[in-house]
Coordinates of C-alpha atoms in Angstrom, one line a residue:
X30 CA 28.3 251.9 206.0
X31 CA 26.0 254.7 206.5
X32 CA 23.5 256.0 204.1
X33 CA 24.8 258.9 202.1
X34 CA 21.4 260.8 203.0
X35 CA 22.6 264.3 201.0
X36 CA 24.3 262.6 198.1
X37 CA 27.8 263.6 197.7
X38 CA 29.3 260.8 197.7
X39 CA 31.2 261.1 193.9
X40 CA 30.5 264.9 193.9
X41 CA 33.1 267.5 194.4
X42 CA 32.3 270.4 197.0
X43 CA 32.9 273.9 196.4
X44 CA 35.5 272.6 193.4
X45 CA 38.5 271.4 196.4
X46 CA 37.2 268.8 198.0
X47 CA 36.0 265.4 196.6
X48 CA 33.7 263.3 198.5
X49 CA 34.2 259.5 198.2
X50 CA 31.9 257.7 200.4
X51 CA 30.5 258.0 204.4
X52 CA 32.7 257.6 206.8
X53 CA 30.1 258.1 210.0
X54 CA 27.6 259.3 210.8
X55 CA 26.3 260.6 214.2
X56 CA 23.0 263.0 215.8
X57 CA 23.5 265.9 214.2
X58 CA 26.3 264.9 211.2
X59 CA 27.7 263.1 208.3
X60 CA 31.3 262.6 207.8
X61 CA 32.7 261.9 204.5
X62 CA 36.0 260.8 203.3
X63 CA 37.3 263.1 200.7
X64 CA 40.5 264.3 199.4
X65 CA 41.6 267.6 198.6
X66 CA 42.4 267.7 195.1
X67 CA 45.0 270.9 195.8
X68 CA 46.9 269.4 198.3
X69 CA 46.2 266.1 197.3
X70 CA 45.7 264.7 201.0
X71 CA 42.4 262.7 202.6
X72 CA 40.3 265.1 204.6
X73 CA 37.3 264.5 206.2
X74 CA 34.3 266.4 205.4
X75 CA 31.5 267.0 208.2
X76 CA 27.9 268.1 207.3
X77 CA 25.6 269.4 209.7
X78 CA 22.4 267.7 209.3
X79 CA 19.9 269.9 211.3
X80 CA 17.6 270.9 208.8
X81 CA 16.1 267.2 208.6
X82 CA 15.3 267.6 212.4
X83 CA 13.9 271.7 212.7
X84 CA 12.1 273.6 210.7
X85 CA 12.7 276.6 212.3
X86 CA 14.9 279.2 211.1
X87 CA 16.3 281.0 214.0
X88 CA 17.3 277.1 215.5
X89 CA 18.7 276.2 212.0
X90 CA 20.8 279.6 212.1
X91 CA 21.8 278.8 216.0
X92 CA 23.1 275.3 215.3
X93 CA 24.9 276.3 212.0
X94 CA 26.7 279.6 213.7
X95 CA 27.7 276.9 216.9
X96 CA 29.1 275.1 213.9
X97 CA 31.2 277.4 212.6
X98 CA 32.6 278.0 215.8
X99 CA 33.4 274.5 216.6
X100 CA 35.6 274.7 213.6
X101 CA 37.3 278.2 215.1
X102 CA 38.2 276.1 218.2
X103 CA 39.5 273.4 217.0
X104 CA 41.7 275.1 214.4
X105 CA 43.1 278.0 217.5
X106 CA 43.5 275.1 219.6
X107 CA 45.2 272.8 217.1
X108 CA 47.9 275.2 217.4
X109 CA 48.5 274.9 220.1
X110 CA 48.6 270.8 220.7
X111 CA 48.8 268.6 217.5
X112 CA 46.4 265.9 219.7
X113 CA 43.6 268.1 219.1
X114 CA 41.9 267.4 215.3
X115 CA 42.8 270.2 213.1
X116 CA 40.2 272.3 211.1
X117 CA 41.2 273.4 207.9
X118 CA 37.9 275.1 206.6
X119 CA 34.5 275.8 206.6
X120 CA 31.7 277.0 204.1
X121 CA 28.1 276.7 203.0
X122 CA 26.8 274.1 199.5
X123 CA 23.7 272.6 197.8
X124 CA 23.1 268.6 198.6
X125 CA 22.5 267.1 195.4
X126 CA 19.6 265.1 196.5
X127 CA 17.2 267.3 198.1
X128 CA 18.7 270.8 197.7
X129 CA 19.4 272.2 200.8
X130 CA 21.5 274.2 202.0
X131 CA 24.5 272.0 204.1
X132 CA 27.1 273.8 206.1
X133 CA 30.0 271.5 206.2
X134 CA 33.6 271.6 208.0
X135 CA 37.3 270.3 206.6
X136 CA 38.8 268.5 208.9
X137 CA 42.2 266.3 208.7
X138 CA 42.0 262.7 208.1
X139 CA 42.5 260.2 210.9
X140 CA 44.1 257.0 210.7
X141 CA 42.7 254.7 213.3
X142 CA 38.9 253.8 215.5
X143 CA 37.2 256.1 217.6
X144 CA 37.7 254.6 221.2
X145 CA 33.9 253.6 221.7
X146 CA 34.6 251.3 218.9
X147 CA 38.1 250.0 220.3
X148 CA 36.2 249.6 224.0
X149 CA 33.5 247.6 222.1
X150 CA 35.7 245.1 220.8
X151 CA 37.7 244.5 224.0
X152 CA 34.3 243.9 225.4
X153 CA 32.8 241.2 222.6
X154 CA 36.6 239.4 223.0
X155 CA 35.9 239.1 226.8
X156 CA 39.5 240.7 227.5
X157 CA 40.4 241.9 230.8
X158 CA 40.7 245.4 232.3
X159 CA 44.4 247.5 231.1
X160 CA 47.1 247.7 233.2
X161 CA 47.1 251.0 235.2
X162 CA 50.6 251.7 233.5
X163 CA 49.3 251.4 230.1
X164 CA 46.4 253.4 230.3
X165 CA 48.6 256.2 231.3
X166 CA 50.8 255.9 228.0
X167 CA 47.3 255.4 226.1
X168 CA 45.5 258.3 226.9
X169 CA 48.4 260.8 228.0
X170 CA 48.1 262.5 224.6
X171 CA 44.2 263.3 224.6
X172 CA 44.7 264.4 228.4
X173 CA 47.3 267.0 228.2
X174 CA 44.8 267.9 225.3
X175 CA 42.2 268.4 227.2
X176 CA 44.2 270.6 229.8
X177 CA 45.8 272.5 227.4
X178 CA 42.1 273.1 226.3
X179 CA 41.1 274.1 230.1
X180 CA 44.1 276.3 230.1
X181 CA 42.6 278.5 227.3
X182 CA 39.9 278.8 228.9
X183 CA 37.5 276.3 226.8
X184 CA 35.5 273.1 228.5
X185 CA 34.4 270.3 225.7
X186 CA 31.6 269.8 227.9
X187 CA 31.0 266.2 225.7
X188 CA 34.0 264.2 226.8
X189 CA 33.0 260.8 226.0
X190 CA 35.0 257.5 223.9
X191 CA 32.9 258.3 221.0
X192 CA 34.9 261.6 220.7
X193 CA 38.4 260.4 221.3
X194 CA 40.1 259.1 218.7
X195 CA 42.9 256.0 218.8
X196 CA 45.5 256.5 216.2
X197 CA 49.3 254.9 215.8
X198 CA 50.8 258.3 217.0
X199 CA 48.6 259.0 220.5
X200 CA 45.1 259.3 221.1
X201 CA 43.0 263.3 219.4
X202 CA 40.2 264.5 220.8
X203 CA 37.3 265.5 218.3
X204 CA 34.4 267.8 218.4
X205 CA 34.2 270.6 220.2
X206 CA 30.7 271.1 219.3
X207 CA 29.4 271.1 222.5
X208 CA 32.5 273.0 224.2
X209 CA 32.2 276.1 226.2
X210 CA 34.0 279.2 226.2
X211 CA 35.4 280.8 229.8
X212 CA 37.2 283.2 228.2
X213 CA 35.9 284.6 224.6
X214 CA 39.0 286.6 224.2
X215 CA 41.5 283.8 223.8
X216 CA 39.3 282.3 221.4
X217 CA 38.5 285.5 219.6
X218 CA 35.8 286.5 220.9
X219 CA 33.5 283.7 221.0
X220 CA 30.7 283.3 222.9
X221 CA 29.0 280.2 223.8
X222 CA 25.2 279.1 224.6
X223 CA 23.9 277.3 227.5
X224 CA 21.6 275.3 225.4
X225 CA 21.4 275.5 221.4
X226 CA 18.4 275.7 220.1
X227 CA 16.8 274.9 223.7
X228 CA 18.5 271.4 223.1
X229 CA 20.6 270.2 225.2
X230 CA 23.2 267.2 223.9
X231 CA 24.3 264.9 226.7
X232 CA 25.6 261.5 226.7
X233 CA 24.0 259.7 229.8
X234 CA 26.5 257.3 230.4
X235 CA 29.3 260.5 230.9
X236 CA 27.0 263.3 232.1
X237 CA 28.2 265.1 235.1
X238 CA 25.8 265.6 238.2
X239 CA 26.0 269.6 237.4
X240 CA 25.0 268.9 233.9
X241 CA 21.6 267.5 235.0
X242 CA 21.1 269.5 238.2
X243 CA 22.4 273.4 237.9
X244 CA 21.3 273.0 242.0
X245 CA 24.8 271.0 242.1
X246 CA 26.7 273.9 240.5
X247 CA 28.6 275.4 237.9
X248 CA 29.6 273.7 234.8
X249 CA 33.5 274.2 234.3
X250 CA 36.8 272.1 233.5
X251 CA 36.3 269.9 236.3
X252 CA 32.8 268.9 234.4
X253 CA 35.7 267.1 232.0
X254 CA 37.4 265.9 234.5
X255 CA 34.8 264.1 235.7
X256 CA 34.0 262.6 232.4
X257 CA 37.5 261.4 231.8
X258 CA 37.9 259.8 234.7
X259 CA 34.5 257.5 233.9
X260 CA 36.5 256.8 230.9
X261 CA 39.8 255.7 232.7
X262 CA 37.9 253.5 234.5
X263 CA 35.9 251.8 232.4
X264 CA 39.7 251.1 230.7
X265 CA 41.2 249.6 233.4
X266 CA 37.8 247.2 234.0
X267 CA 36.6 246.5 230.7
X268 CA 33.0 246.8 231.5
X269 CA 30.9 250.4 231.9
X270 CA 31.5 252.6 234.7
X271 CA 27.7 252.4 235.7
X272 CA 25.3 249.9 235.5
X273 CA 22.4 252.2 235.9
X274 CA 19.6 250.7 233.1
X275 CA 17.2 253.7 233.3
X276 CA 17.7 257.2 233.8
X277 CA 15.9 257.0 237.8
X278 CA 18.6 254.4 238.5
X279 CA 21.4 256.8 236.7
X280 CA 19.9 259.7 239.0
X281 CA 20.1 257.5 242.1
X282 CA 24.1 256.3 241.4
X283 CA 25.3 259.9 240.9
X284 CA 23.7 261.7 244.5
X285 CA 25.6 259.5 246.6
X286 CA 29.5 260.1 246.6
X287 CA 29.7 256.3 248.4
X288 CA 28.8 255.2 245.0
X289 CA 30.8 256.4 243.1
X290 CA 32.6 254.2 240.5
X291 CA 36.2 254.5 241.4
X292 CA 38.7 252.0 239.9
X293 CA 38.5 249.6 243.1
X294 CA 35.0 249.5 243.7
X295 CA 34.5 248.5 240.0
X296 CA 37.3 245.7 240.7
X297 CA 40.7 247.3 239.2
X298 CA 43.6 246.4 241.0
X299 CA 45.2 249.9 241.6
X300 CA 46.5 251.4 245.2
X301 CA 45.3 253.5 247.7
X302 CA 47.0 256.7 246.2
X303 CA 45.2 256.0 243.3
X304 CA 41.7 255.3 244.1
X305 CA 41.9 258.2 246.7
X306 CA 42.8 260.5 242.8
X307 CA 39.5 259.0 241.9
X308 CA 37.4 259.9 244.7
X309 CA 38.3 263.3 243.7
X310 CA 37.6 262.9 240.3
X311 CA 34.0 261.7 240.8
X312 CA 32.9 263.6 243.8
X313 CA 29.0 264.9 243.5
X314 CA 30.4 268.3 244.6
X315 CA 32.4 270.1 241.6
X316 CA 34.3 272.0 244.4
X317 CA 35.4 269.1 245.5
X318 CA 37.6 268.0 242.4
X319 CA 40.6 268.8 240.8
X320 CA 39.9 272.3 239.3
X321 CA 41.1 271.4 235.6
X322 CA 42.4 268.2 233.9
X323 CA 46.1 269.0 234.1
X324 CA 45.7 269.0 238.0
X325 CA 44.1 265.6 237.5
X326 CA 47.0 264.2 235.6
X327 CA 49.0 265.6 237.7
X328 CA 47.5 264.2 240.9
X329 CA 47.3 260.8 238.9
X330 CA 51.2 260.7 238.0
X331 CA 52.4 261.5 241.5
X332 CA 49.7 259.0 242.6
X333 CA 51.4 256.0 240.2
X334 CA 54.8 257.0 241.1
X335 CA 54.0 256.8 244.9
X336 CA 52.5 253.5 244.5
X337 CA 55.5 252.6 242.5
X338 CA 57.8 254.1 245.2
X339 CA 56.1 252.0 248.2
X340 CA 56.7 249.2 246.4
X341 CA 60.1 249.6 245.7
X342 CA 60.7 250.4 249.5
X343 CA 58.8 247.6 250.4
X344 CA 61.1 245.0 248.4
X345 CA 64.2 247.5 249.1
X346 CA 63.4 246.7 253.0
X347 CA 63.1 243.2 252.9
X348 CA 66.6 242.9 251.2
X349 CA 67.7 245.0 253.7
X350 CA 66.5 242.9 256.5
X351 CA 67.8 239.7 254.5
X352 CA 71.2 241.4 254.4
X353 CA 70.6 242.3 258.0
X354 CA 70.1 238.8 259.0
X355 CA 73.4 237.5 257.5
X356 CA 75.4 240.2 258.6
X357 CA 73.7 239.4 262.6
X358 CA 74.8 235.6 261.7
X359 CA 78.4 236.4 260.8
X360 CA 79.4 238.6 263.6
X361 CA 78.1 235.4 266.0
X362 CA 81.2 233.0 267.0
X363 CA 81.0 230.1 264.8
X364 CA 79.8 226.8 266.3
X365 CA 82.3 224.2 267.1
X366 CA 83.4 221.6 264.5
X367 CA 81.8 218.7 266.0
X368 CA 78.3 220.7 265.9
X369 CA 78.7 221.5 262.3
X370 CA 79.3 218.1 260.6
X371 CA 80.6 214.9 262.4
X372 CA 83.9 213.3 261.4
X373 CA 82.7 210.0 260.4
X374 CA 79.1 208.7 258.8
X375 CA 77.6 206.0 261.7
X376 CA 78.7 202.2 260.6
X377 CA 75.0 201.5 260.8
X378 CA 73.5 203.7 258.4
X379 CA 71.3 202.2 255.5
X380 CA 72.7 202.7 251.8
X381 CA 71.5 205.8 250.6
X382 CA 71.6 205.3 247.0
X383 CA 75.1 206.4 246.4
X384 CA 78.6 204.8 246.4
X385 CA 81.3 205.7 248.2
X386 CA 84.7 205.8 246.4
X387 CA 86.2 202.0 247.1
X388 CA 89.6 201.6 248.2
X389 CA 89.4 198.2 249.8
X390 CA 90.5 194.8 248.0
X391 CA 87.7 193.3 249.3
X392 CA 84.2 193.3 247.9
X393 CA 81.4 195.5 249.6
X394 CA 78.6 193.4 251.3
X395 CA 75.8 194.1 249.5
X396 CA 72.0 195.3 251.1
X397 CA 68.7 194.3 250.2
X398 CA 65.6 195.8 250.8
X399 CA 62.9 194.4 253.0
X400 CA 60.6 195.5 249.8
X401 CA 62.1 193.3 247.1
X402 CA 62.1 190.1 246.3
X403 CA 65.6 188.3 246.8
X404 CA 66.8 187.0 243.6
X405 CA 69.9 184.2 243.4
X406 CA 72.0 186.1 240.7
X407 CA 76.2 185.8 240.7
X408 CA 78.1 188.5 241.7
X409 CA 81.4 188.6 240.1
X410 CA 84.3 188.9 242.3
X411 CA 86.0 192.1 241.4
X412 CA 89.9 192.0 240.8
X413 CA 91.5 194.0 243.3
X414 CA 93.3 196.9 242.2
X415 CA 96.6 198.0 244.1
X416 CA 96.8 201.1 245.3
X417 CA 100.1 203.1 245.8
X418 CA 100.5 205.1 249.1
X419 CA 101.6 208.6 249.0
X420 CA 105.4 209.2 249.9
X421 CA 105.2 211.7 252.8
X422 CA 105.7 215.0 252.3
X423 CA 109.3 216.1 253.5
X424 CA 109.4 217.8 257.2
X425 CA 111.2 221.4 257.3
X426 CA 114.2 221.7 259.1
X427 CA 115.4 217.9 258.2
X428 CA 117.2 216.2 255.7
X429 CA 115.5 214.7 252.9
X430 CA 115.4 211.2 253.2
X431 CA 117.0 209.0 250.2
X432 CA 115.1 207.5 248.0
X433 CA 115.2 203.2 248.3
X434 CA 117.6 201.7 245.8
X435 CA 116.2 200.2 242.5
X436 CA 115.1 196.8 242.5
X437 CA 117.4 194.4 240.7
X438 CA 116.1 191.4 238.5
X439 CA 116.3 188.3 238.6
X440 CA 117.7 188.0 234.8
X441 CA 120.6 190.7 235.4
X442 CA 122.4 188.5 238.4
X443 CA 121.4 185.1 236.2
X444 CA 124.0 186.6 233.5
X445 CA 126.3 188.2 236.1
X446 CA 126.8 184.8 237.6
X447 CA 127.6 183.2 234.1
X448 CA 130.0 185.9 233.3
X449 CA 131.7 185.0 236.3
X450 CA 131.9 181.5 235.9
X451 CA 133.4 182.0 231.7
X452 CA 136.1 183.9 233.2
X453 CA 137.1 181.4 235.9
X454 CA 137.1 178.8 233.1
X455 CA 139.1 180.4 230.8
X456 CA 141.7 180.6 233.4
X457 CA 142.1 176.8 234.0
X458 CA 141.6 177.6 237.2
X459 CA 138.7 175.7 238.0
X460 CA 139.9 172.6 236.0
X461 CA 142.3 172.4 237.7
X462 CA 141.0 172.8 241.4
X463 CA 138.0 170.5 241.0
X464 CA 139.4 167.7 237.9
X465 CA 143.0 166.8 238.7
X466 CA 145.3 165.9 235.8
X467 CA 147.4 163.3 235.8
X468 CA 151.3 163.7 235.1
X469 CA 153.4 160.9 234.0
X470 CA 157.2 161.7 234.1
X471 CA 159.7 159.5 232.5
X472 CA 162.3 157.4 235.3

């Protein structure tokens, strides 16, 4: 945690907004976390922290009017897109330790890590670079921020991960500090300085080539669009956009547009559509690029959906020449039987592991293999099994032939015959044909 270097932590500002300890801390500011005790909500509390780094007044009274005018911004253009941090309010107090005079700004409370601190993290855990699809659905919301801000006329001029914001609900962009106004009107009249206080804040790793060279041209929305697409990059490779160690070698990497770091030079897997978006993007030339950042998502969308499209055609044509194929080998004649398959498997043909269904009595011979040793074991005979041909089927136009007459046995015509024979007895019949009788009649 920070050190609370003006002492509010515990102390209630301006009797609505309670600071409870240091949130961050950065160049020029402290943030707080506070609540207001009206509303009962977290806020954030920024305090500009200038005085500890001039001592003169008319640069104290620059940086605190650019201040209050940051705040402006951000609450016009929270109207307009929620993905934009909202200022609720400003106004002047005393630090308890020291007793100076601290202008500080309400601002609504994020849940969630800046994105310089999410980018760290994926870099100490050695991950790879993000799919080109989900840095799209990561960073939609803080582009069409951003465009919505170019299309009110107001450059951040300080795009950089340290000032977008990851929450559960889309990325915000933050602090506008060092925006730019085109068009004072739509903010109200606003103006904005060149430099303030003769200071100029840059971030070295996300300056623009017009930033450090006025020679190179005009600072303007594509000076974001530059910065954001460093940013992209540096998402889809997990490692920095530039390698440039000093600020010679940073010079040297920007004034040549064949070194610039587009996705595929930096080793991100993305097509041709794509990295040609790129190139734009991080041309030396500001002419060159898209004019604002909703061009650049634009031009990045159709990009993705091309790539997506090409590869869809590509697998949608070889089905189609797969399909192609088996419709050329249908409408051929088909081959004759005897090419296809052959009626019978060769006699001589080695057993192949499998056994065929056996309807013979006898046993099959079996094989041995030159590999294994013979062994003397008994094979037992197997009892043959009787197998019962089919009666053929009936021919049309013929009488059905009748069926064979049951079998009779052997114990029926046994008893048949002894029946016969009882009968013949009874009848004295056979007595008296095979054992004659003798008759003695009186003289």
């Amino acid at each position: 945690m920070a050190a609370d270097s003006f002492g509010f932590c515990g102390h209630v500002i301006d009797g609505q907004f309670h600071a409870i300890e240091v949130a961050g801390e950065g160049g020029f500011s402290t943030v707080y976390r506070g609540q207001h005790l009206a509303l009962r909500e977290p806020v954030a509390i920024k305090c500009l922290k200038i005085q500890t780094k001039h001592k003169n007044p008319a640069v104290i009274q620059q940086f605190t009017q650019r201040f209050f005018d940051e705040s402006r911004i951000m609450y016009r253009l929270s109207q307009g897109d929620l993905n934009i941090v909202r200022a609720i309010t400003t106004g002047v107090t005393v630090a308890p330790v020291g007793g100076e005079t601290v202008p500080y700004m309400v601002l609504e409370w994020l849940d969630g890590v800046p994105l310089s601190k999410d980018m760290k993290a994926r870099r100490s855990q050695k991950l790879g670079g993000m799919p080109l699809s989900e840095v799209r659905t990561m960073f939609e919301s803080a582009a069409r921020a951003i465009a919505y801000a170019h299309s009110q006329g107001v450059v951040h001029r300080d795009i950089k991960p340290g000032n977008l914001f990851v929450t559960k609900m889309g990325m915000k962009v933050l602090d506008f500090g060092m925006a730019k106004v085109l068009t004072p009107e739509a903010m109200g009249g606003l103006e904005s300085a060149q430099t303030m206080g003769g200071v100029m804040v840059l971030s070295p790793q996300y300056v623009t080539p017009e930033q450090l060279d006025k020679k190179v041209g005009a600072i303007g929305p594509w000076t974001d669009v530059y910065a954001f697409a460093l940013i992209l990059v540096e998402a889809l490779t997990n490692r920095r956009a530039r390698d440039a160690e000093t600020f010679t070698d940073l010079m040297t990497q920007m004034s040549r547009d064949d070194d610039a770091p587009t996705p595929k030079r930096r080793g991100a897997p993305v097509s041709d559509a794509v990295e040609r978006v790129f190139m734009r993007a991080l041309s030396r030339d500001p002419t060159a690029r898209q004019a604002d950042l909703g061009a650049f998502w634009r031009d990045l969308e159709d990009a993705i959906a091309k790539g997506e499209s090409e590869e869809f055609d590509l697998k949608t044509n070889v089905d189609q020449q797969m399909d192609l194929r088996g419709t050329l080998a249908m409408s051929r004649p088909p081959p004759a039987f005897s090419q296809t398959m052959p009626l019978a498997a060769p006699t001589s043909r080695a057993f192949a592991g499998t056994l065929p269904l056996q309807t013979q009595t006898s046993p099959p011979t079996p094989t041995h293999s030159p590999s294994l040793t013979p062994t003397h074991t008994r094979t037992p005979t197997p009892t043959p099994t009787r197998t019962r041909e089919p009666a053929p089927a009936p021919r049309k136009g013929k009488r059905k032939p009748r069926p064979p007459p049951p079998r009779t046995s052997r114990a029926f015509l046994f008893f048949v015959l002894l029946f016969v024979l009882a009968s013949l007895g009874a009848s004295g019949f056979l007595v008296h044909r095979i054992i004659p009788i003798p008759i003695h009649l009186p003289l």
